[in-house]
Tab-separated table of C-alpha atoms and ligand atoms in Angstrom:
chain	number	residue	atom	x	y	z
A	159	MET	CA	12.883	-6.701	-12.431
A	160	VAL	CA	13.578	-5.861	-16.011
A	161	ALA	CA	10.894	-4.081	-17.423
A	162	GLU	CA	12.001	-4.305	-21.192
A	163	GLU	CA	12.647	-8.035	-21.451
A	164	PRO	CA	10.340	-9.945	-23.530
A	165	VAL	CA	8.240	-12.553	-21.380
A	166	ARG	CA	9.647	-16.011	-22.323
A	167	SER	CA	6.704	-18.713	-22.843
A	168	SER	CA	9.244	-21.434	-21.357
A	169	ARG	CA	8.759	-19.409	-17.845
A	170	GLY	CA	5.233	-20.313	-17.368
A	171	PHE	CA	2.479	-18.252	-16.350
A	172	ALA	CA	3.581	-18.826	-12.642
A	173	ASP	CA	6.917	-17.297	-12.959
A	174	LEU	CA	5.149	-13.974	-14.144
A	175	PHE	CA	4.043	-13.620	-10.404
A	176	ASP	CA	7.465	-14.956	-8.954
A	177	LEU	CA	9.042	-12.489	-6.654
A	178	THR	CA	12.169	-14.417	-5.816
A	179	GLY	CA	14.971	-12.202	-5.682
A	180	TYR	CA	12.801	-9.116	-4.811
A	181	THR	CA	12.969	-7.025	-1.760
A	182	ALA	CA	9.793	-5.199	-0.865
A	183	LEU	CA	9.682	-2.410	1.469
A	184	VAL	CA	6.216	-2.275	3.257
A	185	THR	CA	4.948	0.433	5.558
A	186	GLY	CA	2.154	-0.359	8.095
A	187	ALA	CA	3.109	-4.038	8.007
A	188	ALA	CA	2.472	-4.856	11.542
A	189	ARG	CA	-1.370	-5.594	11.235
A	190	GLY	CA	-4.244	-5.326	8.839
A	191	LEU	CA	-3.968	-5.010	5.176
A	192	GLY	CA	-0.001	-4.165	5.344
A	193	ARG	CA	0.452	-7.480	7.099
A	194	ALA	CA	-1.594	-9.622	4.568
A	195	ILE	CA	0.399	-7.700	1.748
A	196	ALA	CA	3.731	-8.375	3.236
A	197	THR	CA	2.654	-11.974	3.898
A	198	ALA	CA	1.554	-12.292	0.338
A	199	LEU	CA	4.665	-10.898	-1.120
A	200	ALA	CA	6.772	-13.095	0.856
A	201	ASP	CA	4.649	-16.089	-0.038
A	202	ALA	CA	5.586	-15.045	-3.634
A	203	GLY	CA	9.294	-15.126	-3.045
A	204	ALA	CA	10.105	-11.628	-1.760
A	205	GLN	CA	12.154	-10.626	1.102
A	206	ILE	CA	10.327	-8.034	3.278
A	207	ALA	CA	11.655	-5.005	4.832
A	208	ALA	CA	8.591	-3.980	7.224
A	209	LEU	CA	8.164	-0.584	8.801
A	210	ASP	CA	5.546	0.256	11.355
A	211	VAL	CA	5.297	2.408	14.456
A	212	ILE	CA	4.489	-0.700	16.463
A	213	ASP	CA	6.168	-4.212	17.030
A	214	MET	CA	6.233	-6.431	13.973
A	215	SER	CA	7.692	-9.596	15.655
A	216	GLU	CA	4.544	-11.609	14.815
A	217	LEU	CA	5.074	-10.745	11.173
A	218	GLU	CA	8.573	-11.573	11.276
A	219	SER	CA	8.098	-14.908	12.819
A	220	ASP	CA	5.179	-15.919	10.565
A	221	ILE	CA	7.114	-15.210	7.552
A	222	SER	CA	10.273	-17.018	8.773
A	223	GLU	CA	8.393	-20.054	10.011
A	224	ALA	CA	7.017	-20.336	6.415
A	225	GLY	CA	10.529	-20.232	5.098
A	226	GLY	CA	10.728	-16.348	4.088
A	227	LYS	CA	12.750	-13.606	5.181
A	228	CYS	CA	11.506	-10.366	6.958
A	229	VAL	CA	13.184	-7.729	8.732
A	230	SER	CA	11.723	-4.779	10.614
A	231	ARG	CA	12.152	-1.408	11.798
A	232	THR	CA	10.085	0.844	13.836
A	233	ALA	CA	9.431	4.121	12.542
A	234	ASP	CA	6.943	6.781	12.818
A	235	LEU	CA	5.986	8.051	9.430
A	236	GLY	CA	3.867	10.857	10.784
A	237	GLY	CA	7.007	13.094	10.971
A	238	LEU	CA	8.853	11.968	8.093
A	239	SER	CA	11.614	14.106	6.378
A	240	ALA	CA	13.332	13.785	2.927
A	241	ASP	CA	16.596	12.686	4.922
A	242	SER	CA	14.695	9.898	6.970
A	243	ALA	CA	12.887	8.679	4.026
A	244	ASN	CA	16.221	8.127	2.233
A	245	ASP	CA	17.590	6.496	5.365
A	246	LEU	CA	14.468	4.167	5.412
A	247	VAL	CA	14.925	3.218	1.706
A	248	ARG	CA	18.580	2.535	2.172
A	249	TRP	CA	17.792	0.476	5.367
A	250	ALA	CA	15.747	-1.938	3.414
A	251	GLU	CA	18.510	-2.946	1.079
A	252	ASP	CA	21.269	-3.122	3.877
A	253	ALA	CA	18.941	-5.205	6.106
A	254	THR	CA	18.119	-7.746	3.584
A	255	SER	CA	21.467	-7.400	1.724
A	256	ASN	CA	19.343	-7.095	-1.550
A	257	PRO	CA	18.512	-3.989	-3.608
A	258	ALA	CA	14.865	-3.192	-3.053
A	259	THR	CA	12.569	-2.886	-6.170
A	260	VAL	CA	9.170	-2.618	-4.468
A	261	LEU	CA	7.711	-0.047	-2.161
A	262	VAL	CA	4.110	-0.581	-0.620
A	263	ASN	CA	2.963	2.697	0.897
A	264	ASN	CA	0.274	1.049	2.952
A	265	ALA	CA	0.365	2.811	6.514
A	266	GLY	CA	-2.668	4.828	7.065
A	267	VAL	CA	-4.775	6.632	9.743
A	268	ILE	CA	-8.252	7.832	9.766
A	269	ARG	CA	-10.080	10.451	11.879
A	270	ARG	CA	-13.941	10.432	11.849
A	271	GLY	CA	-16.037	13.329	12.737
A	272	PRO	CA	-17.842	16.155	11.037
A	273	ALA	CA	-16.003	18.573	8.751
A	274	LEU	CA	-17.639	21.381	10.978
A	275	ASN	CA	-15.605	20.212	13.904
A	276	THR	CA	-12.303	18.790	12.182
A	277	SER	CA	-9.236	20.005	14.247
A	278	VAL	CA	-6.301	21.211	12.353
A	279	GLU	CA	-4.251	18.623	14.364
A	280	ASP	CA	-6.320	15.741	13.031
A	281	TRP	CA	-6.219	17.015	9.366
A	282	ASN	CA	-2.381	17.389	9.617
A	283	THR	CA	-1.925	13.749	11.196
A	284	VAL	CA	-3.903	12.217	8.424
A	285	LEU	CA	-2.498	14.141	5.493
A	286	ALA	CA	1.000	13.444	7.044
A	287	VAL	CA	0.669	9.693	7.353
A	288	ASN	CA	-1.489	8.972	4.231
A	289	LEU	CA	-0.042	11.451	1.656
A	290	THR	CA	3.014	13.100	2.641
A	291	ALA	CA	4.783	10.026	3.862
A	292	PRO	CA	4.062	8.212	0.632
A	293	PHE	CA	5.165	10.934	-1.513
A	294	LEU	CA	8.419	11.357	0.433
A	295	LEU	CA	9.148	7.539	0.218
A	296	SER	CA	8.178	7.486	-3.270
A	297	GLN	CA	10.591	9.994	-4.001
A	298	ALA	CA	13.376	8.527	-1.890
A	299	PHE	CA	12.771	5.271	-3.655
A	300	ALA	CA	12.743	6.671	-7.187
A	301	GLN	CA	16.171	8.431	-6.393
A	302	TYR	CA	17.629	5.299	-5.116
A	303	LEU	CA	16.180	3.283	-8.193
A	304	ARG	CA	17.638	6.059	-10.467
A	305	ALA	CA	21.140	5.877	-8.858
A	306	LYS	CA	20.928	2.253	-9.634
A	307	ASP	CA	19.444	2.516	-13.110
A	308	SER	CA	17.018	-0.077	-11.870
A	309	ALA	CA	13.297	-0.484	-12.554
A	310	GLY	CA	10.679	-0.732	-9.624
A	311	SER	CA	7.204	-0.828	-8.498
A	312	ILE	CA	5.255	1.490	-6.075
A	313	ILE	CA	2.010	0.406	-4.876
A	314	ASN	CA	0.106	3.154	-2.998
A	315	MET	CA	-3.005	2.314	-0.778
A	316	ALA	CA	-6.168	4.245	-2.267
A	317	SER	CA	-9.644	3.763	-0.863
A	318	VAL	CA	-13.235	4.017	-2.215
A	319	ASN	CA	-12.896	7.248	-0.557
A	320	SER	CA	-10.341	8.251	-3.337
A	321	PHE	CA	-13.561	8.316	-5.503
A	322	GLN	CA	-16.303	9.086	-3.159
A	323	GLY	CA	-16.372	11.479	-0.165
A	324	GLY	CA	-17.334	9.129	2.397
A	325	VAL	CA	-19.377	10.024	5.659
A	326	GLU	CA	-17.775	12.396	8.088
A	327	VAL	CA	-14.108	11.518	6.967
A	328	PRO	CA	-12.969	14.651	5.304
A	329	SER	CA	-9.312	14.492	5.994
A	330	TYR	CA	-9.153	11.025	4.932
A	331	ALA	CA	-11.074	11.470	1.609
A	332	ALA	CA	-8.630	14.508	1.082
A	333	SER	CA	-5.784	12.365	1.572
A	334	LYS	CA	-6.959	9.244	-0.577
A	335	HIS	CA	-8.074	11.520	-3.278
A	336	GLY	CA	-4.697	13.083	-2.936
A	337	ILE	CA	-2.912	9.633	-3.220
A	338	LEU	CA	-4.639	9.025	-6.375
A	339	GLY	CA	-3.357	12.149	-8.036
A	340	VAL	CA	0.147	11.649	-6.756
A	341	THR	CA	0.019	8.185	-8.166
A	342	ARG	CA	-0.829	9.234	-11.569
A	343	ALA	CA	1.666	12.231	-11.537
A	344	LEU	CA	4.489	9.863	-10.581
A	345	ALA	CA	3.323	7.231	-13.069
A	346	ASN	CA	3.603	9.658	-15.967
A	347	GLU	CA	7.135	11.143	-14.644
A	348	TRP	CA	8.825	7.945	-13.824
A	349	ALA	CA	7.526	5.623	-16.613
A	350	PRO	CA	10.381	6.478	-18.887
A	351	HIS	CA	12.717	5.196	-15.873
A	352	GLY	CA	10.843	1.712	-15.739
A	353	ILE	CA	9.232	2.789	-12.412
A	354	ARG	CA	5.753	2.002	-12.164
A	355	VAL	CA	3.184	3.444	-9.805
A	356	ASN	CA	-0.218	2.113	-8.903
A	357	THR	CA	-2.815	2.115	-6.441
A	358	ILE	CA	-4.798	-0.748	-4.642
A	359	ALA	CA	-8.173	0.675	-3.760
A	360	PRO	CA	-9.663	-1.562	-0.938
A	361	GLY	CA	-13.396	-1.484	-0.111
A	362	TYR	CA	-14.844	-2.019	3.267
A	363	MET	CA	-12.162	-4.463	4.970
A	364	SER	CA	-12.202	-6.220	8.208
A	365	THR	CA	-9.348	-4.344	9.944
A	366	ASP	CA	-8.781	-2.342	13.297
A	367	LEU	CA	-9.280	0.688	10.970
A	368	THR	CA	-12.863	-0.227	10.534
A	369	THR	CA	-13.747	-1.495	13.977
A	370	ALA	CA	-15.839	1.356	14.767
A	371	HIS	CA	-17.779	1.077	11.584
A	372	ARG	CA	-18.710	-2.612	12.163
A	373	ASN	CA	-19.542	-2.010	15.782
A	374	ASP	CA	-22.133	0.334	14.818
A	375	ALA	CA	-25.024	-2.129	13.823
A	376	GLU	CA	-27.075	0.100	11.976
A	377	ARG	CA	-24.289	1.429	9.776
A	378	ALA	CA	-22.912	-2.131	9.241
A	379	ALA	CA	-25.887	-3.459	8.050
A	380	PHE	CA	-26.305	-0.598	5.631
A	381	MET	CA	-22.991	-1.124	4.231
A	382	LEU	CA	-23.463	-4.792	3.966
A	383	LYS	CA	-26.706	-4.399	1.795
A	384	ARG	CA	-24.604	-2.062	-0.378
A	385	ILE	CA	-21.793	-4.270	-1.072
A	386	PRO	CA	-22.640	-6.415	-4.260
A	387	MET	CA	-20.622	-9.440	-2.750
A	388	ALA	CA	-22.584	-9.009	0.585
A	389	ARG	CA	-19.285	-9.364	2.889
A	390	TRP	CA	-16.704	-7.097	4.289
A	391	GLY	CA	-13.309	-7.672	2.690
A	392	THR	CA	-10.589	-9.523	4.460
A	393	PRO	CA	-6.906	-8.395	4.377
A	394	GLU	CA	-6.049	-11.718	2.622
A	395	ASP	CA	-8.232	-10.501	-0.338
A	396	LEU	CA	-5.699	-8.055	-1.368
A	397	ALA	CA	-2.966	-10.715	-1.880
A	398	GLY	CA	-3.541	-11.252	-5.744
A	399	ALA	CA	-3.690	-7.507	-6.608
A	400	ALA	CA	-0.325	-6.965	-4.465
A	401	ILE	CA	1.426	-9.962	-6.163
A	402	PHE	CA	0.310	-8.720	-9.434
A	403	LEU	CA	1.348	-5.153	-9.178
A	404	ALA	CA	4.695	-6.029	-7.641
A	405	SER	CA	5.623	-8.471	-10.377
A	406	ASP	CA	6.376	-8.656	-13.910
A	407	ALA	CA	2.819	-9.837	-14.592
A	408	SER	CA	1.836	-6.021	-14.498
A	409	ARG	CA	4.969	-4.809	-16.514
A	410	TYR	CA	2.852	-2.683	-18.671
A	411	VAL	CA	0.638	-1.237	-16.064
A	412	THR	CA	1.203	2.076	-14.334
A	413	GLY	CA	-0.759	4.995	-13.104
A	414	THR	CA	-3.694	2.956	-12.452
A	415	THR	CA	-6.011	1.583	-9.502
A	416	ILE	CA	-7.249	-2.069	-9.146
A	417	SER	CA	-10.402	-1.667	-6.756
A	418	VAL	CA	-10.512	-4.802	-4.374
A	419	ASP	CA	-14.045	-3.921	-2.942
A	420	GLY	CA	-16.532	-6.673	-3.656
A	421	GLY	CA	-18.098	-4.544	-6.397
A	422	TRP	CA	-18.623	-1.273	-4.048
A	423	LEU	CA	-17.668	1.268	-6.845
A	424	ALA	CA	-19.512	-0.171	-9.548
A	425	ARG	CA	-22.748	0.184	-7.631
B	147	NAD	N1	-9.588	-1.442	6.080
B	147	NAD	C1	-10.094	-0.844	5.244
B	147	NAD	O1	-11.400	-1.123	4.931
B	147	NAD	C2	-9.428	0.259	4.341
B	147	NAD	C3	-10.114	0.444	3.121
B	147	NAD	C4	-9.685	1.298	2.120
B	147	NAD	C5	-8.123	1.760	2.286
B	147	NAD	N2	-7.534	1.268	3.428
B	147	NAD	C6	-6.046	1.708	3.491
B	147	NAD	O2	-5.332	0.631	3.735
B	147	NAD	C7	-4.034	0.835	4.491
B	147	NAD	C8	-4.076	-0.112	5.677
B	147	NAD	O3	-5.051	0.162	6.506
B	147	NAD	P1	-5.642	-0.999	7.701
B	147	NAD	O4	-7.144	-1.042	7.521
B	147	NAD	O5	-4.884	-2.295	7.553
B	147	NAD	O6	-5.398	-0.281	8.939
B	147	NAD	P2	-4.854	-0.795	10.299
B	147	NAD	O7	-5.103	0.532	11.385
B	147	NAD	O8	-5.436	-1.918	10.791
B	147	NAD	O9	-3.248	-0.643	10.064
B	147	NAD	C9	-2.666	0.310	9.900
B	147	NAD	C10	-1.172	0.241	10.039
B	147	NAD	O10	-0.342	1.356	9.910
B	147	NAD	C11	0.496	1.637	11.016
B	147	NAD	N3	0.587	3.086	10.932
B	147	NAD	C12	-0.400	4.084	11.435
B	147	NAD	N4	0.263	5.250	11.698
B	147	NAD	C13	1.520	5.082	11.367
B	147	NAD	C14	2.780	6.020	11.511
B	147	NAD	N5	2.624	7.084	11.616
B	147	NAD	N6	4.007	5.370	11.111
B	147	NAD	C15	3.931	4.145	10.778
B	147	NAD	N7	2.921	3.383	10.710
B	147	NAD	C16	1.690	3.722	10.977
B	147	NAD	C17	-0.399	1.100	12.076
B	147	NAD	O11	0.419	0.960	13.227
B	147	NAD	C18	-0.860	-0.260	11.666
B	147	NAD	O12	0.095	-1.254	11.629
B	147	NAD	C19	-4.325	2.383	4.924
B	147	NAD	O13	-3.572	3.231	4.154
B	147	NAD	C20	-5.804	2.364	4.958
B	147	NAD	O14	-6.230	3.920	4.597
B	147	NAD	C21	-8.093	0.440	4.253
């Protein structure tokens, strides 16, 4: 990824989105949105270094059957230290034999319940996985890129709860408002180094994270009525935004959010 190079018309528009030669470190890649993002980036040519606390063998075999390359490592990002973040970033290069230029901070958790009863344990868990781990991984990744004098792209996972308080998800809303602020702060600070930092803000997507939500018939019906596109999102709906933000197609885009929410925030 060379941030300053002019776009040559002979490359054609598709080449703008070509990730051949890239390695992307994707957290929470075993299932849901992270799995779809890892698959999309691999489809666009990137090698994937996948992290999750659970097994990722299905993701690995899907990507390799499609002709791509994916390596995986299990890690609990809830208790991440600066040293272990450094170790994970270096592992992405060692395991793929290719420098990493994309980091997707996707892993996330939610704890539902009224603020009056939110335990400090739940609060700390959500903040650790959704906010502290992305910061530490971004910091380690930027240090790694700086040492190589290399450009890179960081994609953080925001949410409609980065802009709205949500219903009985106080720690989640805090973490998602926080990731928006961190994204803007890092984008400002690292733009001179060619390191872009953006967020994708998914709306209400069909994944394990929202099962409880979708199983509550009354709530689900209310949500569907409020979504202008009148359907839940699918993990694959994020493919275009992820490839765009990872690739040279977004070379002048930093510190911003792409909402992929069927119009939810516009309502
Ligand atoms: N599904 C939605 O509607 C929605 C909407 C907005 C934002 N998001 C965000 O998108 C991201 C992915 O959500 P999802 O819906 O795919 O959720 P999911 O629960 O289906 O998947 C989350 C993944 O993160 C992994 N993970 C959780 N804790 C971890 C830890 N401590 N260490 C390492 N990995 C861990 C899980 O094992 C899982 O594979 C999250 O950041 C979430 O907040 C989701």
